[in-house]
Tab-separated table of C-alpha atoms in Angstrom:
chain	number	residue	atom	x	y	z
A	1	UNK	CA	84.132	186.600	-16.375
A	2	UNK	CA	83.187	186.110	-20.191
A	3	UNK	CA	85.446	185.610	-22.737
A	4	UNK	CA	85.506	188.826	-25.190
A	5	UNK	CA	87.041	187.302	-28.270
A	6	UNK	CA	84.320	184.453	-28.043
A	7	UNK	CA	81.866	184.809	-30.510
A	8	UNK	CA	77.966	185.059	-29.112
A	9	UNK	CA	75.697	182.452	-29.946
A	10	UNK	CA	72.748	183.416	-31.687
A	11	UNK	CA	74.318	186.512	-34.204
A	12	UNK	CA	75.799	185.729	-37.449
A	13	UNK	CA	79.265	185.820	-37.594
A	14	UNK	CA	80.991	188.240	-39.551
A	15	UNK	CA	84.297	187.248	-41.637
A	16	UNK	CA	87.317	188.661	-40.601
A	17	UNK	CA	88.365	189.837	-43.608
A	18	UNK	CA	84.873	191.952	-43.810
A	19	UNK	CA	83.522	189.839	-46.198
A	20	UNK	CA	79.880	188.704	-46.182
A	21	UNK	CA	78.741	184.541	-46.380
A	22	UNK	CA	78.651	183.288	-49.837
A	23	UNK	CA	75.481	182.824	-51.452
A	24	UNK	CA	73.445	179.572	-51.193
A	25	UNK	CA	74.332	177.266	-54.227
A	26	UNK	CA	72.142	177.011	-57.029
A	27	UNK	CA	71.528	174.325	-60.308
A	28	UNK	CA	70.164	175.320	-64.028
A	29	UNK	CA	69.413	171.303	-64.807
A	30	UNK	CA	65.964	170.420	-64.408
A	31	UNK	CA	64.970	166.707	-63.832
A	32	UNK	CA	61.906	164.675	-64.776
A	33	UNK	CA	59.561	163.536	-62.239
A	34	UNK	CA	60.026	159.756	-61.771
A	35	UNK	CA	56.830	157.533	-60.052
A	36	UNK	CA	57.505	156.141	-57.118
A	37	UNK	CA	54.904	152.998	-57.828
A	38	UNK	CA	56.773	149.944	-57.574
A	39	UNK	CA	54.407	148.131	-60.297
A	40	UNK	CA	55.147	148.614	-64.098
A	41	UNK	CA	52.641	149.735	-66.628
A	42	UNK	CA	51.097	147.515	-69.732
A	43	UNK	CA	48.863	148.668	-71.835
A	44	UNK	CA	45.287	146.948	-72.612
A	45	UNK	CA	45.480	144.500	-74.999
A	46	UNK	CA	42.818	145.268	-78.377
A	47	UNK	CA	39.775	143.289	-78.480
A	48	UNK	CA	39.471	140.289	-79.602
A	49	UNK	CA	36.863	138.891	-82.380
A	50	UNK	CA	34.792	136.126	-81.449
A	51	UNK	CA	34.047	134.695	-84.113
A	52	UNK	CA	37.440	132.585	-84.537
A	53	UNK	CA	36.983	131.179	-80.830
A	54	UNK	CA	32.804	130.052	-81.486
A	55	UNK	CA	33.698	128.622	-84.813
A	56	UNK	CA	36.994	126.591	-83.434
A	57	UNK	CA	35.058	125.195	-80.383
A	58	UNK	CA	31.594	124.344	-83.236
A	59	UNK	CA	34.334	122.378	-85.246
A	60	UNK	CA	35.840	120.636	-82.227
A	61	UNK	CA	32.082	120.045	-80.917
A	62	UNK	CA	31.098	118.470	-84.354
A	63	UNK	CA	34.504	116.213	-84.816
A	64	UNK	CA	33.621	114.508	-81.510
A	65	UNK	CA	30.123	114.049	-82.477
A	66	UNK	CA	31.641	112.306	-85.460
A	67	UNK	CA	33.745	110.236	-83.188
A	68	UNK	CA	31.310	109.007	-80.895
A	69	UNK	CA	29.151	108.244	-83.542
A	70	UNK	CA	31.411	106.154	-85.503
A	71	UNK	CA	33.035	104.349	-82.592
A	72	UNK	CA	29.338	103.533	-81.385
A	73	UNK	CA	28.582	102.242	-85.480
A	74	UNK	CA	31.919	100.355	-85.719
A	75	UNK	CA	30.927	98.208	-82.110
A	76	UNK	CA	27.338	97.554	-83.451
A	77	UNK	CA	28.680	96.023	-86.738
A	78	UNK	CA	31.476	94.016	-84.950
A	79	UNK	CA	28.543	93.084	-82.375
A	80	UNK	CA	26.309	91.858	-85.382
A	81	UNK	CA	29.225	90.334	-88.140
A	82	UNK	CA	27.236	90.606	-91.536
A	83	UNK	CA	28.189	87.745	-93.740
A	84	UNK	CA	27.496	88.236	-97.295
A	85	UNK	CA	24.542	85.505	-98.266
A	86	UNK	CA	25.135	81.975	-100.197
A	87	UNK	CA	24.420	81.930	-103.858
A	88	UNK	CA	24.106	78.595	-106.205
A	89	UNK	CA	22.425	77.123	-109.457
A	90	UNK	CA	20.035	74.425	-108.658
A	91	UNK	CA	18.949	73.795	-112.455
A	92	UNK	CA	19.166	75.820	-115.471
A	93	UNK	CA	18.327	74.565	-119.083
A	94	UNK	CA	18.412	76.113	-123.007
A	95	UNK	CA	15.763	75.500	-125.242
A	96	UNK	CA	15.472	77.043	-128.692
A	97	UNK	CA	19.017	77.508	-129.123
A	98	UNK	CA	20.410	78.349	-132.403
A	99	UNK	CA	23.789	80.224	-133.422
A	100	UNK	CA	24.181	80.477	-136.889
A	101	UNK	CA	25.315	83.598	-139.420
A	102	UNK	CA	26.143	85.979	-136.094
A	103	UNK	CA	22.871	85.662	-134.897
A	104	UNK	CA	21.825	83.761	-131.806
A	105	UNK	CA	18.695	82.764	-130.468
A	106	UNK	CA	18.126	81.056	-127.575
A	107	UNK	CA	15.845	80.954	-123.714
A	108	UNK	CA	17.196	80.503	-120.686
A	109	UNK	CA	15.475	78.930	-117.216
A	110	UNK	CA	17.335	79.182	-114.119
A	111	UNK	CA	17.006	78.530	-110.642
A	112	UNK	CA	19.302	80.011	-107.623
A	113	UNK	CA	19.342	78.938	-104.536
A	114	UNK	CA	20.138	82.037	-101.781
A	115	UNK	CA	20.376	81.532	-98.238
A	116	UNK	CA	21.548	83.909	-95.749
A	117	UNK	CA	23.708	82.995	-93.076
A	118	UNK	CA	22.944	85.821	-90.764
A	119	UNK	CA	21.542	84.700	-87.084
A	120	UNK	CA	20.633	88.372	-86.551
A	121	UNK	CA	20.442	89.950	-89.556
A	122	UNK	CA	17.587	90.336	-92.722
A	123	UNK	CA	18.646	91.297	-96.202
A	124	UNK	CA	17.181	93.231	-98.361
A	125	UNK	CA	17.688	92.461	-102.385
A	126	UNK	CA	16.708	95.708	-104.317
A	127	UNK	CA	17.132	96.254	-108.205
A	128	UNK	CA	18.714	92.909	-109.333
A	129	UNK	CA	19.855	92.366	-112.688
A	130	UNK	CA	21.214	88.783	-114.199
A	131	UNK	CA	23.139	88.551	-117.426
A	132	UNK	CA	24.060	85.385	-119.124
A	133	UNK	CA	27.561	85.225	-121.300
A	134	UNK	CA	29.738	82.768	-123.061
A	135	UNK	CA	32.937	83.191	-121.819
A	136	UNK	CA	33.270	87.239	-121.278
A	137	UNK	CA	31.115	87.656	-124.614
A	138	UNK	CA	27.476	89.619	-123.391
A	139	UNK	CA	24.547	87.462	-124.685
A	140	UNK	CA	21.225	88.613	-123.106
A	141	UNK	CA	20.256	90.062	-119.727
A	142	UNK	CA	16.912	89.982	-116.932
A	143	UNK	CA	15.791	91.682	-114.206
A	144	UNK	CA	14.267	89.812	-110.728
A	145	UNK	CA	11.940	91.039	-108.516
A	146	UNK	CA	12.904	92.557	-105.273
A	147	UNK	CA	12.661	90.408	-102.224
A	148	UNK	CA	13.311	90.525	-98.166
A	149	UNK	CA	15.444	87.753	-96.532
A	150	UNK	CA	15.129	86.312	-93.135
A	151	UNK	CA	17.633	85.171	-90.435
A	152	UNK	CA	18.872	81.803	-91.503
A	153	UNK	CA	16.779	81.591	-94.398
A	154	UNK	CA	16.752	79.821	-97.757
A	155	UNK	CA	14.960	81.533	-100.808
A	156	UNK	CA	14.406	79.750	-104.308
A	157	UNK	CA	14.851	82.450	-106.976
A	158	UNK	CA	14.231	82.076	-110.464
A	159	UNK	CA	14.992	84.067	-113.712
A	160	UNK	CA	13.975	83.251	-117.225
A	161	UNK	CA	16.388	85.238	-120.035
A	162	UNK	CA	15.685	85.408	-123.743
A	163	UNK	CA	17.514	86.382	-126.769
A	164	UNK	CA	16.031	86.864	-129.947
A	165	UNK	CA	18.284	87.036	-133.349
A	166	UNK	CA	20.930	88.717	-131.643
A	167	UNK	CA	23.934	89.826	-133.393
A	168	UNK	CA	27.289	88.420	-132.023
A	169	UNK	CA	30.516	88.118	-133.391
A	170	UNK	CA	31.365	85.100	-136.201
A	171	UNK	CA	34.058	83.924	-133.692
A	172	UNK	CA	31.556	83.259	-130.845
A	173	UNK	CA	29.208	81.557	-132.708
A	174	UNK	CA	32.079	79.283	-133.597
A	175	UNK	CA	33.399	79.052	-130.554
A	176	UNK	CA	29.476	77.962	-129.081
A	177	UNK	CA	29.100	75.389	-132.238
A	178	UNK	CA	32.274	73.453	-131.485
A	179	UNK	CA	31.265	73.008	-127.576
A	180	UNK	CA	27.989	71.707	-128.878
A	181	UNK	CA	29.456	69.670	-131.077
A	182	UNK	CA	31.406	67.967	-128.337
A	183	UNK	CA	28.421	67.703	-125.957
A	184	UNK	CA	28.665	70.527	-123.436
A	185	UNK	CA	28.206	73.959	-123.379
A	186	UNK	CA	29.156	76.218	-120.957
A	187	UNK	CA	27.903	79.788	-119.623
A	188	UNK	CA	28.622	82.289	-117.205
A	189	UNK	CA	25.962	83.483	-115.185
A	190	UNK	CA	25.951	87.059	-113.352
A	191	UNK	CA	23.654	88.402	-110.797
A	192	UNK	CA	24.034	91.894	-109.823
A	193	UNK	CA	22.052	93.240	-106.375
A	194	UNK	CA	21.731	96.270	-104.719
A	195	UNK	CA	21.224	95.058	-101.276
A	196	UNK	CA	21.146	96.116	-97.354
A	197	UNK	CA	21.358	94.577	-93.894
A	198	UNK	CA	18.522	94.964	-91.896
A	199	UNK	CA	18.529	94.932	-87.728
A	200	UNK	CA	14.599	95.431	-86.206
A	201	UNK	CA	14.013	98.925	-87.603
A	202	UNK	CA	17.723	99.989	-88.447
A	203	UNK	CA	18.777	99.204	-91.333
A	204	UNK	CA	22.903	99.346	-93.095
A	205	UNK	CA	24.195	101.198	-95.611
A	206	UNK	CA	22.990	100.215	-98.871
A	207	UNK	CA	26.131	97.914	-101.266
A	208	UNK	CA	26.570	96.326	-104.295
A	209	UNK	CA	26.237	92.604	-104.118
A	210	UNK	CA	28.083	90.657	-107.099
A	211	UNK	CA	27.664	87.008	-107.758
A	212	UNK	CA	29.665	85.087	-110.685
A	213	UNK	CA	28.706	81.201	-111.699
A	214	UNK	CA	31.461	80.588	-113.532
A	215	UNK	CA	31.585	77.293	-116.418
A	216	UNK	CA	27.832	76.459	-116.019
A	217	UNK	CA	27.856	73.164	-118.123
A	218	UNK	CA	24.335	72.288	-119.904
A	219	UNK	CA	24.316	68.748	-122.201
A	220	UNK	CA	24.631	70.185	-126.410
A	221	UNK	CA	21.478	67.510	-126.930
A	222	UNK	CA	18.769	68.012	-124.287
A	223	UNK	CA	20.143	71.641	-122.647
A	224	UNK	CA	19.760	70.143	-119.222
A	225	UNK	CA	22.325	71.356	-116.582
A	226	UNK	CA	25.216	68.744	-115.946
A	227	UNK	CA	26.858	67.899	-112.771
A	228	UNK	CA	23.930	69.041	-110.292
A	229	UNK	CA	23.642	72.349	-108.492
A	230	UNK	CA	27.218	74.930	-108.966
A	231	UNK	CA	27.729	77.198	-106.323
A	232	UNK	CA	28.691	80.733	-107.066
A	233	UNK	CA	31.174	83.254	-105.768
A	234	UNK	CA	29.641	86.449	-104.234
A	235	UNK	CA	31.613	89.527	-103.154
């Protein structure tokens, strides 16, 4: 026998008092829908110009050109060792020499002796110019022909320089008057070349070759050179 104050399963149960269920709760806030993806979002980045890049990588391309190139020069001069070339005065003399009342005449015949000490490289003499002075005072000045230098070879050069009533100062004339009164007079001779190194078909970057005979000493009488040949400096 059932139970009567048992409610039955299935009907909705009333309240006792006689009131009814209260209403289902409800919310006024509204939320934002939030992704579920795992992974954040970045943005693209802009595009980039490039120009920048192909210039940087042109400059970096050209430096090591630059390199290479210089590294392969510097082991092909070590390789060869240039040595600058041997200079010297084998004779020289004066004829018609007169200083008097700051005028000076005068001709000068000279002969160098050049020899190149290179065992694998030719030099090449360009535009040379030789100038004669007493002490650092200018006198007169020639020019030499150009001229192409073997290995190991010896060259004879010779210059002839002339001045003609040439004005100098009172104090050089006196200063060239007293040496010839003593017996000697002495010159400097200068030879300025424009010369290059030459290898087969390559040839070096063209320099300035300076030679200085220093105290040439030529007999006040005959104008003969004294002492035999006078080798020069060269740099």
């Amino acid at each position: 026998m059932q139970d009567s104050s048992r409610p039955v399963t299935g009907y909705p149960v009333h309240n006792v008092n006689g009131c009814g269920p209260p209403p289902p709760a409800t919310s006024t806030t509204a939320y934002p829908y939030v992704n579920p993806s795992p992974y954040p979002y970045y943005p693209a980045p802009p595009p980039q110009n490039p120009r920048p890049t192909f210039f940087r990588r042109l400059f970096v391309a050209f430096a090591l050109l630059l390199i290479i190139f210089g590294t392969i020069l510097l082991i092909f001069w070590l390789v060869l060792r240039p040595h600058l070339p041997d200079f010297s005065i084998q004779s020289i003399s004066l004829s018609n020499f007169n200083a008097s009342n700051q005028r000076v005449n005068g001709t000068w015949n000279a002969q160098f002796q050049v020899s190149n000490p290179n065992k694998k490289l030719s030099i090449y003499y360009g535009d040379i110019v030789s100038s004669v002075f007493h002490k650092d005072d200018f006198l007169t000045e020639t020019r030499i022909g150009p001229f192409v230098q073997g290995t190991r070879e010896v060259n004879s050069v010779e210059a002839s320089y002339s001045v003609v009533d040439s004005f100098v100062e009172g104090k050089v004339v006196d200063a060239m008057n007293g040496e010839r009164s003593r017996g000697e007079l002495k010159f400097n001779i200068k030879v300025v070349a424009d010369v290059a190194f030459r290898y087969g078909g390559w040839r070096g970057r063209r320099r300035i070759l300076r030679v200085w005979c220093d105290d040439v000493a030529l007999t006040g009488s005959s104008g003969k050179m004294t002492g035999g040949s006078k080798k020069c400096s060269v740099d």
